Amino acid sequence: MEMASNPRTVEEIFKDYSARRAGVVRALTYDVDEFYGLCDPEKDNLCLYGHPNESWEVTLPAEEVPPELPEPALGINFARDGMNRKDWLSLVAVHSDSWLLSVAFYFGARLNRNERKRLFSLINDLPTVFEVVTERKPVKDRPSVDSGSKSRGSTKRSSDGQVKSNPKLADESYEDEEDEHSETLCGSCGGNYNADEFWIGCDICERWFHGKCVKITPAKAENIKQYKCPSCSMKRGRQ
């Protein structure tokens, strides 16, 4: 990657951070079994990379010295079998948070003081990978139909299986509800609730998801009587 192609503005750097973070979160949550299997302690030093296209990869570190970008924690696979699985994943999550921040501020080296502050503010609005993996954020807190939350794009099913849109109330109510639902996170990527995006709630585990993360469009949602997220669908399939 040439320096000219690197993200330069606050918005570009945050977009890169968000995409890399989404890949890492997916590796440590929805793809966790695959990730766990790839981190074989018998292999050489391995790193977990999140890429700008929201994918993830477990591979050897870069051979260049010094590397083109800051590198993730080296040798995450060595501790896998010597720790409780949950504790090991939490450790990888902490190191991943550190790596994501280092990459963002590497790209932001030429930002001024106010721009760096704005970049960190954007990053800080998202839960850390550690918080998502350890469920330290109330993932199950979600917008409700009756609360009139800030959800032009989210949906909730009534008892008869019909999809209902959450109405948006007057500006003062909108501001009150913004704080109430600011902690609602996507069960897939861990991103915060956003009124401008379509969301869908799982009727089994009651977690909420970006439609794009679970590949459900508003049109598809209209024809689904009971939505089951990928995780619940897999659990039901194993039974």
mmCIF file of C-alpha atoms in Angstrom:
data_model
loop_
_atom_site.group_PDB
_atom_site.id
_atom_site.type_symbol
_atom_site.label_atom_id
_atom_site.label_comp_id
_atom_site.label_asym_id
_atom_site.label_seq_id
_atom_site.Cartn_x
_atom_site.Cartn_y
_atom_site.Cartn_z
ATOM 1 C CA MET A 1 0.000 0.000 0.000
ATOM 2 C CA GLU A 2 1.408 3.358 -0.983
ATOM 3 C CA MET A 3 1.198 6.272 1.387
ATOM 4 C CA ALA A 4 -0.920 8.177 -1.137
ATOM 5 C CA SER A 5 -3.655 5.585 -0.806
ATOM 6 C CA ASN A 6 -3.756 5.707 2.979
ATOM 7 C CA PRO A 7 -6.754 7.380 4.654
ATOM 8 C CA ARG A 8 -5.911 10.976 5.495
ATOM 9 C CA THR A 9 -8.977 12.806 6.791
ATOM 10 C CA VAL A 10 -10.680 12.165 10.125
ATOM 11 C CA GLU A 11 -13.640 10.615 8.321
ATOM 12 C CA GLU A 12 -11.467 8.379 6.152
ATOM 13 C CA ILE A 13 -9.411 7.204 9.120
ATOM 14 C CA PHE A 14 -12.534 6.482 11.175
ATOM 15 C CA LYS A 15 -14.053 4.546 8.268
ATOM 16 C CA ASP A 16 -10.874 2.457 8.056
ATOM 17 C CA TYR A 17 -10.904 1.928 11.849
ATOM 18 C CA SER A 18 -14.576 0.892 11.834
ATOM 19 C CA ALA A 19 -14.053 -1.604 9.020
ATOM 20 C CA ARG A 20 -10.991 -3.198 10.626
ATOM 21 C CA ARG A 21 -12.813 -3.318 13.959
ATOM 22 C CA ALA A 22 -15.850 -5.003 12.356
ATOM 23 C CA GLY A 23 -13.580 -7.725 10.969
ATOM 24 C CA VAL A 24 -11.935 -8.342 14.334
ATOM 25 C CA VAL A 25 -15.296 -8.393 16.148
ATOM 26 C CA ARG A 26 -16.633 -10.941 13.667
ATOM 27 C CA ALA A 27 -13.572 -13.150 14.181
ATOM 28 C CA LEU A 28 -14.035 -13.115 17.957
ATOM 29 C CA THR A 29 -17.822 -13.577 17.956
ATOM 30 C CA TYR A 30 -19.685 -15.041 14.972
ATOM 31 C CA ASP A 31 -16.647 -16.708 13.419
ATOM 32 C CA VAL A 32 -15.095 -17.575 16.766
ATOM 33 C CA ASP A 33 -14.966 -21.351 16.204
ATOM 34 C CA GLU A 34 -13.149 -20.887 12.911
ATOM 35 C CA PHE A 35 -10.827 -18.324 14.493
ATOM 36 C CA TYR A 36 -10.111 -20.620 17.439
ATOM 37 C CA GLY A 37 -9.238 -23.480 15.106
ATOM 38 C CA LEU A 38 -6.833 -21.373 13.063
ATOM 39 C CA CYS A 39 -4.844 -20.329 16.144
ATOM 40 C CA ASP A 40 -3.010 -23.642 16.446
ATOM 41 C CA PRO A 41 -0.295 -23.389 19.150
ATOM 42 C CA GLU A 42 1.883 -25.720 17.051
ATOM 43 C CA LYS A 43 2.171 -23.111 14.300
ATOM 44 C CA ASP A 44 4.567 -20.170 14.170
ATOM 45 C CA ASN A 45 3.789 -16.753 15.631
ATOM 46 C CA LEU A 46 0.341 -15.759 14.380
ATOM 47 C CA CYS A 47 -1.489 -12.430 14.358
ATOM 48 C CA LEU A 48 -5.139 -11.458 13.989
ATOM 49 C CA TYR A 49 -5.645 -8.806 11.318
ATOM 50 C CA GLY A 50 -8.773 -6.797 10.589
ATOM 51 C CA HIS A 51 -8.864 -5.498 7.022
ATOM 52 C CA PRO A 52 -10.430 -2.336 5.521
ATOM 53 C CA ASN A 53 -13.041 -4.489 3.734
ATOM 54 C CA GLU A 54 -14.379 -5.740 7.111
ATOM 55 C CA SER A 55 -12.761 -9.165 6.703
ATOM 56 C CA TRP A 56 -10.336 -10.784 9.141
ATOM 57 C CA GLU A 57 -7.282 -12.984 8.792
ATOM 58 C CA VAL A 58 -5.048 -15.071 11.023
ATOM 59 C CA THR A 59 -1.598 -15.175 9.503
ATOM 60 C CA LEU A 60 2.102 -14.624 10.051
ATOM 61 C CA PRO A 61 3.288 -11.075 10.761
ATOM 62 C CA ALA A 62 4.640 -8.818 8.041
ATOM 63 C CA GLU A 63 8.223 -9.579 7.035
ATOM 64 C CA GLU A 64 9.180 -5.947 6.463
ATOM 65 C CA VAL A 65 11.243 -4.299 9.205
ATOM 66 C CA PRO A 66 9.961 -1.849 10.195
ATOM 67 C CA PRO A 67 6.481 -2.882 9.039
ATOM 68 C CA GLU A 68 4.400 -0.634 6.780
ATOM 69 C CA LEU A 69 1.704 -0.372 9.474
ATOM 70 C CA PRO A 70 1.747 -1.094 13.217
ATOM 71 C CA GLU A 71 1.450 -4.835 13.734
ATOM 72 C CA PRO A 72 -1.084 -6.724 15.891
ATOM 73 C CA ALA A 73 0.011 -8.714 18.933
ATOM 74 C CA LEU A 74 2.406 -11.459 17.908
ATOM 75 C CA GLY A 75 1.934 -15.105 18.856
ATOM 76 C CA ILE A 76 -1.684 -15.033 20.003
ATOM 77 C CA ASN A 77 -1.883 -18.761 19.222
ATOM 78 C CA PHE A 78 0.734 -19.806 21.803
ATOM 79 C CA ALA A 79 -1.470 -19.062 24.825
ATOM 80 C CA ARG A 80 -4.634 -20.609 23.380
ATOM 81 C CA ASP A 81 -4.497 -24.017 25.060
ATOM 82 C CA GLY A 82 -2.958 -22.741 28.293
ATOM 83 C CA MET A 83 -5.899 -20.468 29.161
ATOM 84 C CA ASN A 84 -9.628 -20.664 29.638
ATOM 85 C CA ARG A 85 -11.156 -20.069 26.194
ATOM 86 C CA LYS A 86 -13.150 -17.033 27.305
ATOM 87 C CA ASP A 87 -10.132 -15.492 29.030
ATOM 88 C CA TRP A 88 -7.968 -16.094 25.964
ATOM 89 C CA LEU A 89 -10.504 -14.434 23.661
ATOM 90 C CA SER A 90 -10.692 -11.483 26.055
ATOM 91 C CA LEU A 91 -6.913 -11.166 25.961
ATOM 92 C CA VAL A 92 -6.895 -11.190 22.158
ATOM 93 C CA ALA A 93 -9.670 -8.571 22.226
ATOM 94 C CA VAL A 94 -7.642 -6.237 24.463
ATOM 95 C CA HIS A 95 -4.599 -6.521 22.207
ATOM 96 C CA SER A 96 -6.807 -5.981 19.163
ATOM 97 C CA ASP A 97 -8.184 -2.745 20.637
ATOM 98 C CA SER A 98 -4.628 -1.521 21.165
ATOM 99 C CA TRP A 99 -3.700 -2.425 17.590
ATOM 100 C CA LEU A 100 -6.763 -0.727 16.084
ATOM 101 C CA LEU A 101 -5.978 2.494 17.942
ATOM 102 C CA SER A 102 -2.337 2.376 16.909
ATOM 103 C CA VAL A 103 -3.247 1.987 13.228
ATOM 104 C CA ALA A 104 -5.774 4.830 13.420
ATOM 105 C CA PHE A 105 -3.311 7.221 15.008
ATOM 106 C CA TYR A 106 -0.549 6.107 12.660
ATOM 107 C CA PHE A 107 -2.759 7.280 9.807
ATOM 108 C CA GLY A 108 -3.611 10.378 11.838
ATOM 109 C CA ALA A 109 -0.015 11.439 12.435
ATOM 110 C CA ARG A 110 -0.518 14.593 10.366
ATOM 111 C CA LEU A 111 -3.818 15.572 11.965
ATOM 112 C CA ASN A 112 -3.893 18.658 14.154
ATOM 113 C CA ARG A 113 -4.915 18.684 17.793
ATOM 114 C CA ASN A 114 -8.630 19.270 17.186
ATOM 115 C CA GLU A 115 -8.759 16.648 14.443
ATOM 116 C CA ARG A 116 -7.095 14.059 16.688
ATOM 117 C CA LYS A 117 -9.606 14.888 19.416
ATOM 118 C CA ARG A 118 -12.496 14.466 16.968
ATOM 119 C CA LEU A 119 -11.091 11.163 15.706
ATOM 120 C CA PHE A 120 -10.795 9.789 19.232
ATOM 121 C CA SER A 121 -14.322 11.002 20.019
ATOM 122 C CA LEU A 122 -15.693 9.067 17.028
ATOM 123 C CA ILE A 123 -13.747 5.970 18.028
ATOM 124 C CA ASN A 124 -14.819 6.294 21.659
ATOM 125 C CA ASP A 125 -18.483 6.318 20.655
ATOM 126 C CA LEU A 126 -18.105 2.680 19.610
ATOM 127 C CA PRO A 127 -17.773 -0.070 22.204
ATOM 128 C CA THR A 128 -14.309 -1.585 22.326
ATOM 129 C CA VAL A 129 -13.716 -5.073 20.969
ATOM 130 C CA PHE A 130 -13.108 -6.149 24.568
ATOM 131 C CA GLU A 131 -16.501 -4.783 25.638
ATOM 132 C CA VAL A 132 -18.247 -6.625 22.803
ATOM 133 C CA VAL A 133 -16.452 -9.934 23.432
ATOM 134 C CA THR A 134 -16.992 -9.827 27.200
ATOM 135 C CA GLU A 135 -20.529 -8.449 26.807
ATOM 136 C CA ARG A 136 -19.784 -5.587 29.146
ATOM 137 C CA LYS A 137 -22.180 -3.423 27.154
ATOM 138 C CA PRO A 138 -25.922 -4.187 27.540
ATOM 139 C CA VAL A 139 -26.340 -5.801 24.114
ATOM 140 C CA LYS A 140 -29.920 -6.832 24.911
ATOM 141 C CA ASP A 141 -31.057 -3.268 25.532
ATOM 142 C CA ARG A 142 -32.950 -2.461 22.362
ATOM 143 C CA PRO A 143 -35.451 0.034 20.976
ATOM 144 C CA SER A 144 -39.064 -0.798 21.784
ATOM 145 C CA VAL A 145 -42.164 -0.093 19.721
ATOM 146 C CA ASP A 146 -43.935 1.820 22.456
ATOM 147 C CA SER A 147 -41.031 4.019 23.453
ATOM 148 C CA GLY A 148 -41.030 6.013 20.222
ATOM 149 C CA SER A 149 -37.287 5.622 19.905
ATOM 150 C CA LYS A 150 -35.032 7.193 17.322
ATOM 151 C CA SER A 151 -35.637 4.390 14.839
ATOM 152 C CA ARG A 152 -36.776 5.368 11.406
ATOM 153 C CA GLY A 153 -35.075 2.257 10.066
ATOM 154 C CA SER A 154 -35.547 -0.371 12.783
ATOM 155 C CA THR A 155 -38.362 -2.890 12.966
ATOM 156 C CA LYS A 156 -40.112 -4.881 15.691
ATOM 157 C CA ARG A 157 -42.665 -7.635 15.386
ATOM 158 C CA SER A 158 -46.014 -7.645 17.180
ATOM 159 C CA SER A 159 -47.605 -10.792 18.566
ATOM 160 C CA ASP A 160 -49.357 -11.460 15.258
ATOM 161 C CA GLY A 161 -46.062 -11.568 13.411
ATOM 162 C CA GLN A 162 -46.525 -8.279 11.568
ATOM 163 C CA VAL A 163 -43.555 -5.982 11.138
ATOM 164 C CA LYS A 164 -44.058 -2.566 12.648
ATOM 165 C CA SER A 165 -41.930 0.509 12.246
ATOM 166 C CA ASN A 166 -41.008 2.463 15.343
ATOM 167 C CA PRO A 167 -42.489 5.976 15.071
ATOM 168 C CA LYS A 168 -40.287 8.978 15.682
ATOM 169 C CA LEU A 169 -41.807 11.462 18.094
ATOM 170 C CA ALA A 170 -41.289 15.187 18.443
ATOM 171 C CA ASP A 171 -37.801 16.617 18.788
ATOM 172 C CA GLU A 172 -37.884 16.749 22.587
ATOM 173 C CA SER A 173 -38.882 13.087 22.824
ATOM 174 C CA TYR A 174 -36.270 12.219 20.238
ATOM 175 C CA GLU A 175 -33.550 13.745 22.406
ATOM 176 C CA ASP A 176 -34.765 11.932 25.520
ATOM 177 C CA GLU A 177 -34.800 8.576 23.776
ATOM 178 C CA GLU A 178 -31.404 9.082 22.196
ATOM 179 C CA ASP A 179 -29.692 8.603 25.545
ATOM 180 C CA GLU A 180 -31.933 5.665 26.424
ATOM 181 C CA HIS A 181 -30.998 3.675 23.328
ATOM 182 C CA SER A 182 -27.466 4.869 22.747
ATOM 183 C CA GLU A 183 -26.191 1.637 24.294
ATOM 184 C CA THR A 184 -28.036 -0.638 21.835
ATOM 185 C CA LEU A 185 -25.413 -2.568 19.882
ATOM 186 C CA CYS A 186 -25.547 -4.665 16.742
ATOM 187 C CA GLY A 187 -25.251 -8.326 17.718
ATOM 188 C CA SER A 188 -23.018 -8.927 14.694
ATOM 189 C CA CYS A 189 -20.554 -6.060 14.324
ATOM 190 C CA GLY A 190 -21.035 -4.430 17.745
ATOM 191 C CA GLY A 191 -21.820 -1.034 16.208
ATOM 192 C CA ASN A 192 -24.047 1.469 17.993
ATOM 193 C CA TYR A 193 -27.699 2.011 17.168
ATOM 194 C CA ASN A 194 -28.188 4.467 14.315
ATOM 195 C CA ALA A 195 -31.578 5.814 13.305
ATOM 196 C CA ASP A 196 -30.500 6.162 9.687
ATOM 197 C CA GLU A 197 -29.879 2.435 9.243
ATOM 198 C CA PHE A 198 -32.287 -0.502 8.984
ATOM 199 C CA TRP A 199 -32.239 -2.788 12.016
ATOM 200 C CA ILE A 200 -33.993 -6.088 12.723
ATOM 201 C CA GLY A 201 -34.564 -7.840 16.059
ATOM 202 C CA CYS A 202 -34.174 -11.574 16.640
ATOM 203 C CA ASP A 203 -37.357 -13.060 18.108
ATOM 204 C CA ILE A 204 -35.364 -15.801 19.863
ATOM 205 C CA CYS A 205 -32.435 -14.101 21.621
ATOM 206 C CA GLU A 206 -33.939 -10.571 21.374
ATOM 207 C CA ARG A 207 -30.706 -9.029 20.125
ATOM 208 C CA TRP A 208 -30.756 -6.384 17.408
ATOM 209 C CA PHE A 209 -28.763 -6.384 14.179
ATOM 210 C CA HIS A 210 -27.938 -4.112 11.261
ATOM 211 C CA GLY A 211 -29.918 -5.455 8.319
ATOM 212 C CA LYS A 212 -26.737 -5.380 6.230
ATOM 213 C CA CYS A 213 -24.855 -7.494 8.798
ATOM 214 C CA VAL A 214 -27.383 -10.341 8.592
ATOM 215 C CA LYS A 215 -28.272 -9.723 4.931
ATOM 216 C CA ILE A 216 -31.904 -8.798 5.577
ATOM 217 C CA THR A 217 -33.496 -5.913 3.694
ATOM 218 C CA PRO A 218 -36.657 -4.059 4.780
ATOM 219 C CA ALA A 219 -38.504 -5.799 1.936
ATOM 220 C CA LYS A 220 -37.406 -9.235 3.148
ATOM 221 C CA ALA A 221 -38.321 -8.360 6.735
ATOM 222 C CA GLU A 222 -41.914 -7.656 5.707
ATOM 223 C CA ASN A 223 -42.299 -11.336 4.748
ATOM 224 C CA ILE A 224 -40.655 -12.827 7.841
ATOM 225 C CA LYS A 225 -43.113 -13.806 10.585
ATOM 226 C CA GLN A 226 -40.448 -14.821 13.099
ATOM 227 C CA TYR A 227 -36.869 -13.726 12.538
ATOM 228 C CA LYS A 228 -34.029 -15.885 13.863
ATOM 229 C CA CYS A 229 -30.506 -14.472 13.732
ATOM 230 C CA PRO A 230 -27.684 -16.598 12.253
ATOM 231 C CA SER A 231 -26.491 -17.662 15.705
ATOM 232 C CA CYS A 232 -29.947 -18.851 16.829
ATOM 233 C CA SER A 233 -30.535 -20.542 13.484
ATOM 234 C CA MET A 234 -27.316 -22.504 13.914
ATOM 235 C CA LYS A 235 -28.218 -23.491 17.481
ATOM 236 C CA ARG A 236 -31.644 -24.722 16.408
ATOM 237 C CA GLY A 237 -30.084 -26.657 13.550
ATOM 238 C CA ARG A 238 -27.751 -28.552 15.864
ATOM 239 C CA GLN A 239 -30.565 -29.707 18.132
#
